[in-house]
Tab-separated table of C-alpha atoms in Angstrom:
chain	number	residue	atom	x	y	z
Z	207	MET	CA	0.000	0.000	0.000
Z	208	LEU	CA	2.858	2.369	0.897
Z	209	PHE	CA	4.580	1.571	-2.401
Z	210	PHE	CA	1.341	2.288	-4.271
Z	211	SER	CA	0.907	5.674	-2.547
Z	212	LEU	CA	4.480	6.660	-3.282
Z	213	HIS	CA	4.014	5.626	-6.863
Z	214	ARG	CA	0.896	7.761	-7.170
Z	215	LEU	CA	2.669	10.724	-5.582
Z	216	ALA	CA	5.573	10.392	-8.013
Z	217	ALA	CA	3.165	10.220	-10.960
Z	218	ALA	CA	1.283	13.299	-9.734
Z	219	ALA	CA	4.551	15.213	-9.308
Z	220	ALA	CA	5.640	14.269	-12.804
Z	221	LEU	CA	2.281	15.367	-14.219
Z	222	ALA	CA	2.487	18.689	-12.372
Z	223	ALA	CA	6.028	19.223	-13.631
Z	224	ALA	CA	4.809	18.667	-17.187
Z	225	ILE	CA	1.780	20.933	-16.794
Z	226	VAL	CA	3.635	23.941	-15.294
Z	227	PRO	CA	6.060	24.459	-18.221
Z	228	ALA	CA	3.181	23.989	-20.653
Z	229	ALA	CA	1.151	26.614	-18.813
Z	230	GLN	CA	4.141	28.929	-18.712
Z	231	ALA	CA	4.695	28.413	-22.421
Z	232	GLN	CA	1.084	29.315	-23.127
Z	233	THR	CA	1.084	32.455	-20.989
Z	234	SER	CA	4.432	33.631	-22.390
Z	235	TYR	CA	2.877	33.924	-25.835
Z	236	VAL	CA	-0.123	36.007	-24.819
Z	237	PRO	CA	0.212	39.167	-26.946
Z	238	VAL	CA	0.452	42.579	-25.327
Z	239	MET	CA	-2.255	44.919	-26.613
Z	240	GLN	CA	-2.376	48.684	-26.235
Z	241	GLN	CA	-5.378	50.687	-27.333
Z	242	TYR	CA	-5.288	54.321	-28.424
Z	243	GLY	CA	-8.819	55.307	-29.356
Z	244	ASP	CA	-9.795	53.045	-32.236
Z	245	PHE	CA	-6.174	52.101	-32.872
Z	246	VAL	CA	-4.881	48.864	-31.334
Z	247	VAL	CA	-1.198	47.989	-31.224
Z	248	THR	CA	-0.402	44.312	-30.628
Z	249	ARG	CA	2.998	42.884	-29.796
Z	250	ASP	CA	3.920	39.275	-29.199
Z	251	ARG	CA	6.308	39.065	-26.255
Z	252	HIS	CA	8.937	37.379	-28.426
Z	253	ALA	CA	8.433	39.370	-31.648
Z	254	PRO	CA	10.443	42.471	-32.606
Z	255	LEU	CA	7.550	43.944	-34.599
Z	256	VAL	CA	4.055	45.123	-33.762
Z	257	THR	CA	0.802	44.923	-35.690
Z	258	LEU	CA	-1.479	47.922	-35.997
Z	259	THR	CA	-5.227	47.877	-36.501
Z	260	PHE	CA	-7.798	50.636	-36.866
Z	261	ARG	CA	-11.399	49.766	-36.025
Z	262	LYS	CA	-10.484	46.065	-36.143
Z	263	HIS	CA	-8.977	46.282	-39.635
Z	264	GLY	CA	-5.265	45.800	-40.254
Z	265	TYR	CA	-3.430	49.016	-41.049
Z	266	TRP	CA	-0.020	49.161	-42.748
Z	267	PRO	CA	0.976	52.829	-42.885
Z	268	GLY	CA	2.295	53.746	-46.290
Z	269	GLY	CA	2.303	50.058	-47.190
Z	270	ALA	CA	4.981	49.333	-44.586
Z	271	ARG	CA	4.821	45.778	-43.297
Z	272	GLU	CA	7.444	46.116	-40.571
Z	273	VAL	CA	6.265	48.408	-37.782
Z	274	VAL	CA	8.750	48.511	-34.922
Z	275	GLU	CA	7.062	50.778	-32.406
Z	276	VAL	CA	4.071	53.095	-32.015
Z	277	ARG	CA	3.826	56.029	-29.616
Z	278	PRO	CA	0.820	58.293	-29.000
Z	279	ILE	CA	1.193	62.068	-28.859
Z	280	LYS	CA	-1.061	64.596	-27.157
Z	281	ALA	CA	-2.736	65.852	-30.339
Z	282	THR	CA	-5.939	64.334	-31.701
Z	283	ARG	CA	-7.738	64.300	-35.055
Z	284	GLU	CA	-11.461	63.661	-35.337
Z	285	GLY	CA	-11.471	62.499	-31.732
Z	286	GLN	CA	-8.728	59.944	-32.362
Z	287	PRO	CA	-5.212	60.198	-30.895
Z	288	MET	CA	-2.388	60.926	-33.287
Z	289	LEU	CA	0.490	58.465	-33.315
Z	290	LEU	CA	4.183	58.401	-34.051
Z	291	ALA	CA	5.413	55.167	-35.574
Z	292	PHE	CA	8.672	53.815	-36.918
Z	293	THR	CA	8.540	51.486	-39.915
Z	294	LYS	CA	11.586	49.710	-41.322
Z	295	GLY	CA	12.566	47.321	-44.076
Z	296	TYR	CA	12.351	47.798	-47.832
Z	297	THR	CA	8.709	48.883	-47.550
Z	298	GLY	CA	9.451	51.062	-44.516
Z	299	GLN	CA	9.022	54.803	-44.414
Z	300	GLY	CA	11.086	55.639	-41.320
Z	301	THR	CA	9.437	57.800	-38.668
Z	302	ILE	CA	5.878	58.752	-39.591
Z	303	LEU	CA	2.935	60.670	-38.149
Z	304	ILE	CA	-0.485	59.009	-38.251
Z	305	GLY	CA	-3.752	60.913	-37.947
Z	306	VAL	CA	-7.375	60.275	-38.873
Z	307	GLN	CA	-8.965	62.267	-41.683
Z	308	ASN	CA	-12.495	61.693	-42.970
Z	309	GLY	CA	-12.679	58.578	-40.831
Z	310	GLU	CA	-9.549	56.973	-42.284
Z	311	PRO	CA	-5.993	56.855	-40.922
Z	312	LEU	CA	-3.462	58.749	-43.014
Z	313	MET	CA	0.299	58.930	-42.597
Z	314	ARG	CA	2.899	61.632	-43.230
Z	315	PRO	CA	6.647	60.976	-43.241
Z	316	ILE	CA	8.648	62.951	-40.705
Z	317	SER	CA	12.088	61.353	-40.847
Z	318	PRO	CA	12.417	59.120	-43.920
Z	319	LEU	CA	14.755	56.154	-43.955
Z	320	GLN	CA	18.108	56.799	-45.572
Z	321	ARG	CA	18.768	53.775	-47.750
Z	322	ASP	CA	22.546	54.136	-47.580
Z	323	SER	CA	22.454	53.823	-43.784
Z	324	MET	CA	19.277	51.816	-43.322
Z	325	VAL	CA	20.709	49.318	-40.824
Z	326	ARG	CA	22.105	52.081	-38.626
Z	327	THR	CA	18.811	53.983	-38.706
Z	328	GLU	CA	16.762	50.882	-37.987
Z	329	ARG	CA	18.919	50.080	-34.974
Z	330	ASP	CA	18.386	53.562	-33.543
Z	331	PRO	CA	15.035	54.987	-34.747
Z	332	GLU	CA	14.612	58.743	-34.956
Z	333	TRP	CA	11.967	59.999	-32.518
Z	334	GLY	CA	12.966	63.648	-32.445
Z	335	VAL	CA	14.705	65.639	-29.722
Z	336	PRO	CA	12.531	67.668	-27.293
Z	337	GLN	CA	13.326	71.350	-27.632
Z	338	PRO	CA	14.940	72.673	-24.431
Z	339	GLY	CA	12.281	74.502	-22.450
Z	340	ARG	CA	9.520	73.319	-24.811
Z	341	PRO	CA	9.369	69.514	-24.628
Z	342	GLU	CA	6.099	69.443	-26.593
Z	343	VAL	CA	8.130	70.418	-29.695
Z	344	LEU	CA	10.208	67.604	-31.168
Z	345	LEU	CA	13.117	68.707	-33.344
Z	346	PHE	CA	14.126	66.506	-36.280
Z	347	ALA	CA	17.343	68.339	-37.058
Z	348	ARG	CA	18.562	65.988	-39.810
Z	349	ASP	CA	15.271	66.444	-41.628
Z	350	GLY	CA	14.874	70.200	-41.207
Z	351	ARG	CA	11.471	70.028	-39.549
Z	352	ALA	CA	9.780	69.906	-36.180
Z	353	LEU	CA	6.611	68.392	-34.727
Z	354	ASP	CA	4.321	70.219	-32.331
Z	355	THR	CA	2.949	67.267	-30.374
Z	356	GLY	CA	0.259	69.465	-28.807
Z	357	SER	CA	-1.345	70.425	-32.120
Z	358	GLY	CA	-0.014	67.588	-34.286
Z	359	GLU	CA	1.340	70.141	-36.780
Z	360	LEU	CA	4.497	69.479	-38.765
Z	361	LEU	CA	6.643	72.602	-38.960
Z	362	TRP	CA	9.246	73.666	-41.503
Z	363	PHE	CA	10.424	77.079	-42.549
Z	364	ASP	CA	11.230	79.149	-45.609
Z	365	VAL	CA	15.015	79.244	-45.755
Z	366	ALA	CA	17.287	78.932	-48.778
Z	367	GLY	CA	19.974	76.276	-49.023
Z	368	GLY	CA	20.274	72.713	-47.804
Z	369	VAL	CA	18.613	72.056	-44.467
Z	370	THR	CA	18.417	68.256	-44.521
Z	371	GLY	CA	21.012	65.516	-44.247
Z	372	ASP	CA	24.070	64.820	-42.122
Z	373	TYR	CA	26.058	67.767	-43.472
Z	374	ALA	CA	23.380	70.380	-44.127
Z	375	SER	CA	24.578	73.968	-44.465
Z	376	ALA	CA	21.848	75.100	-42.046
Z	377	MET	CA	20.404	73.003	-39.205
Z	378	LEU	CA	17.070	73.677	-37.504
Z	379	VAL	CA	17.826	74.155	-33.808
Z	380	SER	CA	14.763	75.864	-32.293
Z	381	VAL	CA	11.166	76.961	-32.922
Z	382	SER	CA	9.774	80.271	-31.665
Z	383	PRO	CA	7.093	80.250	-28.938
Z	384	ASP	CA	4.369	81.052	-31.480
Z	385	GLY	CA	5.556	78.329	-33.853
Z	386	ARG	CA	5.873	80.816	-36.709
Z	387	ARG	CA	9.660	81.040	-36.892
Z	388	GLY	CA	12.563	78.650	-36.805
Z	389	ALA	CA	16.177	79.279	-35.874
Z	390	TYR	CA	18.876	77.655	-38.003
Z	391	LEU	CA	22.518	77.232	-37.090
Z	392	THR	CA	24.714	77.799	-40.148
Z	393	ASN	CA	28.251	76.502	-40.414
Z	394	ALA	CA	30.111	77.163	-43.657
Z	395	LEU	CA	33.885	76.687	-43.534
Z	396	THR	CA	33.830	77.300	-39.774
Z	397	LYS	CA	31.981	80.605	-40.262
Z	398	VAL	CA	29.064	80.178	-37.878
Z	399	GLY	CA	25.835	82.155	-37.705
Z	400	ILE	CA	22.117	81.997	-37.000
Z	401	ILE	CA	19.242	82.510	-39.419
Z	402	VAL	CA	15.683	83.151	-38.258
Z	403	ALA	CA	13.238	81.983	-40.923
Z	404	THR	CA	9.478	82.413	-41.165
Z	405	ARG	CA	6.950	79.818	-42.250
Z	406	ASP	CA	6.301	81.367	-45.668
Z	407	ASP	CA	8.041	84.752	-45.991
Z	408	GLY	CA	11.737	83.982	-46.037
Z	409	VAL	CA	14.389	85.107	-43.601
Z	410	ALA	CA	13.328	87.422	-40.776
Z	411	GLY	CA	16.590	87.634	-38.847
Z	412	VAL	CA	20.324	87.016	-39.093
Z	413	LEU	CA	23.089	86.856	-36.526
Z	414	ALA	CA	26.803	86.444	-37.183
Z	415	LEU	CA	28.459	84.640	-34.292
Z	416	PRO	CA	32.004	85.427	-33.069
Z	417	PRO	CA	34.845	84.102	-35.273
Z	418	ASP	CA	36.007	81.686	-32.573
Z	419	THR	CA	32.567	80.042	-32.199
Z	420	TYR	CA	33.539	76.939	-34.149
Z	421	GLN	CA	36.863	76.356	-32.395
Z	422	ARG	CA	35.526	77.261	-28.969
Z	423	TRP	CA	32.144	75.558	-29.002
Z	424	LEU	CA	31.312	73.394	-31.994
Z	425	LYS	CA	34.579	71.586	-32.680
Z	426	PRO	CA	34.733	70.156	-29.119
Z	427	LEU	CA	31.149	68.928	-29.530
Z	428	SER	CA	32.066	67.187	-32.781
Z	429	GLU	CA	35.085	65.563	-31.161
Z	430	ALA	CA	33.006	64.431	-28.188
Z	431	ALA	CA	30.446	62.898	-30.557
Z	432	SER	CA	33.150	60.962	-32.417
Z	433	ALA	CA	34.617	59.686	-29.155
Z	434	GLN	CA	31.216	58.618	-27.839
Z	435	ALA	CA	30.390	56.777	-31.061
Z	436	GLY	CA	33.806	55.092	-31.015
Z	437	VAL	CA	33.251	53.761	-27.512
Z	438	ALA	CA	29.821	52.418	-28.515
Z	439	ILE	CA	31.256	50.706	-31.596
Z	440	LYS	CA	33.976	48.971	-29.569
Z	441	ALA	CA	31.427	47.899	-26.954
Z	442	ARG	CA	29.009	46.834	-29.702
Z	443	GLN	CA	26.185	48.645	-28.004
Z	444	GLY	CA	24.636	52.083	-27.739
Z	445	ARG	CA	24.558	54.820	-30.350
Z	446	THR	CA	27.194	54.574	-33.066
Z	447	ASP	CA	26.154	57.421	-35.404
Z	448	SER	CA	28.556	60.263	-34.618
Z	449	ASN	CA	26.650	62.702	-36.862
Z	450	ARG	CA	23.450	62.135	-34.962
Z	451	ILE	CA	25.207	62.457	-31.598
Z	452	ARG	CA	26.828	65.697	-32.801
Z	453	ARG	CA	23.484	67.144	-33.859
Z	454	GLU	CA	21.943	66.372	-30.483
Z	455	LEU	CA	24.891	67.927	-28.650
Z	456	GLU	CA	24.584	71.059	-30.790
Z	457	LEU	CA	20.836	71.243	-30.081
Z	458	ALA	CA	21.539	71.092	-26.356
Z	459	TRP	CA	24.274	73.737	-26.673
Z	460	PHE	CA	21.975	76.092	-28.568
Z	461	GLY	CA	19.267	75.636	-25.936
Z	462	GLN	CA	21.742	76.548	-23.206
Z	463	GLN	CA	23.209	79.615	-24.925
Z	464	PHE	CA	20.269	81.179	-26.792
Z	465	GLN	CA	16.657	82.113	-26.217
Z	466	TRP	CA	13.783	83.744	-28.081
Z	467	LYS	CA	12.875	87.374	-27.434
Z	468	GLN	CA	9.848	89.259	-28.719
Z	469	GLY	CA	10.624	92.611	-30.334
Z	470	LYS	CA	9.346	95.065	-32.925
Z	471	GLY	CA	10.480	92.728	-35.678
Z	472	GLY	CA	8.740	89.749	-34.129
Z	473	TRP	CA	10.489	86.875	-32.404
Z	474	GLN	CA	14.287	87.028	-32.650
Z	475	VAL	CA	17.120	85.024	-31.100
Z	476	THR	CA	19.425	86.378	-28.404
Z	477	GLY	CA	22.492	84.861	-26.777
Z	478	LEU	CA	26.201	85.295	-26.121
Z	479	GLY	CA	25.485	89.012	-25.722
Z	480	LEU	CA	24.134	89.260	-29.290
Z	481	SER	CA	20.725	89.484	-30.961
Z	482	SER	CA	19.515	88.598	-34.427
Z	483	ALA	CA	18.031	91.391	-36.529
Z	484	PRO	CA	16.113	91.629	-39.829
Z	485	PRO	CA	18.391	91.437	-42.881
Z	486	GLU	CA	19.502	94.715	-44.342
Z	487	GLY	CA	16.799	96.237	-46.502
Z	488	LYS	CA	14.018	94.055	-45.078
Z	489	GLN	CA	11.330	95.725	-43.014
Z	490	PRO	CA	10.621	94.237	-39.538
């Protein structure tokens, strides 16, 4: 009788041991679902991608089949939250903004994928850098535009020359409090300045920075970015794009040294004891 009881106990223990892993295996594959209005984002715990649906229908923004992450922003459209998403792969669009119009979700690219550095971009998606003092504004410096997450409005400004890419001649570094002007940091052959551009009426202000600005401020930032990327490459982790690190360091530097000031000519930039002013011959 004792042998029989021990045998039954051993069998029960074996059965329990078999059931527990099976139960754990089942629960580990329960997808994680997040709902934002009529949008639902689903992620399997072991999958690197998410699926996106709108009113129970699959949604592939811009035809992209590989959606890495989705983030809501404060703004809404037609009562539905607006979303930021990053899509990768050969159908991917990069960082996009999704909003509902006439009852249907529509997307707009914010930071497109660069095909020559796709792997690097996919490893470190671009979500924008919060503007110092105004975290609701996300700056996409490489792409020459900004996103007001409160209104959902994409912002870019009327300035001549290249303002996109890793080596743009003018980089968007700040947006005025009213959202109508953008400040650009220019750097041509170490001659550094600031341009204040309007939404649709060209340049509203210029400021030539001291001749030693590059050597004193910007060159050390570039060197720090290269060193930081080098460490990450050797460690095989972290950010490895020195251009992107440099841009973010320059954005932080600008936020520390400059601010917007309202004057007769509208919003202008002040800092380092200097102020931008309307170009010669242009009325405030």
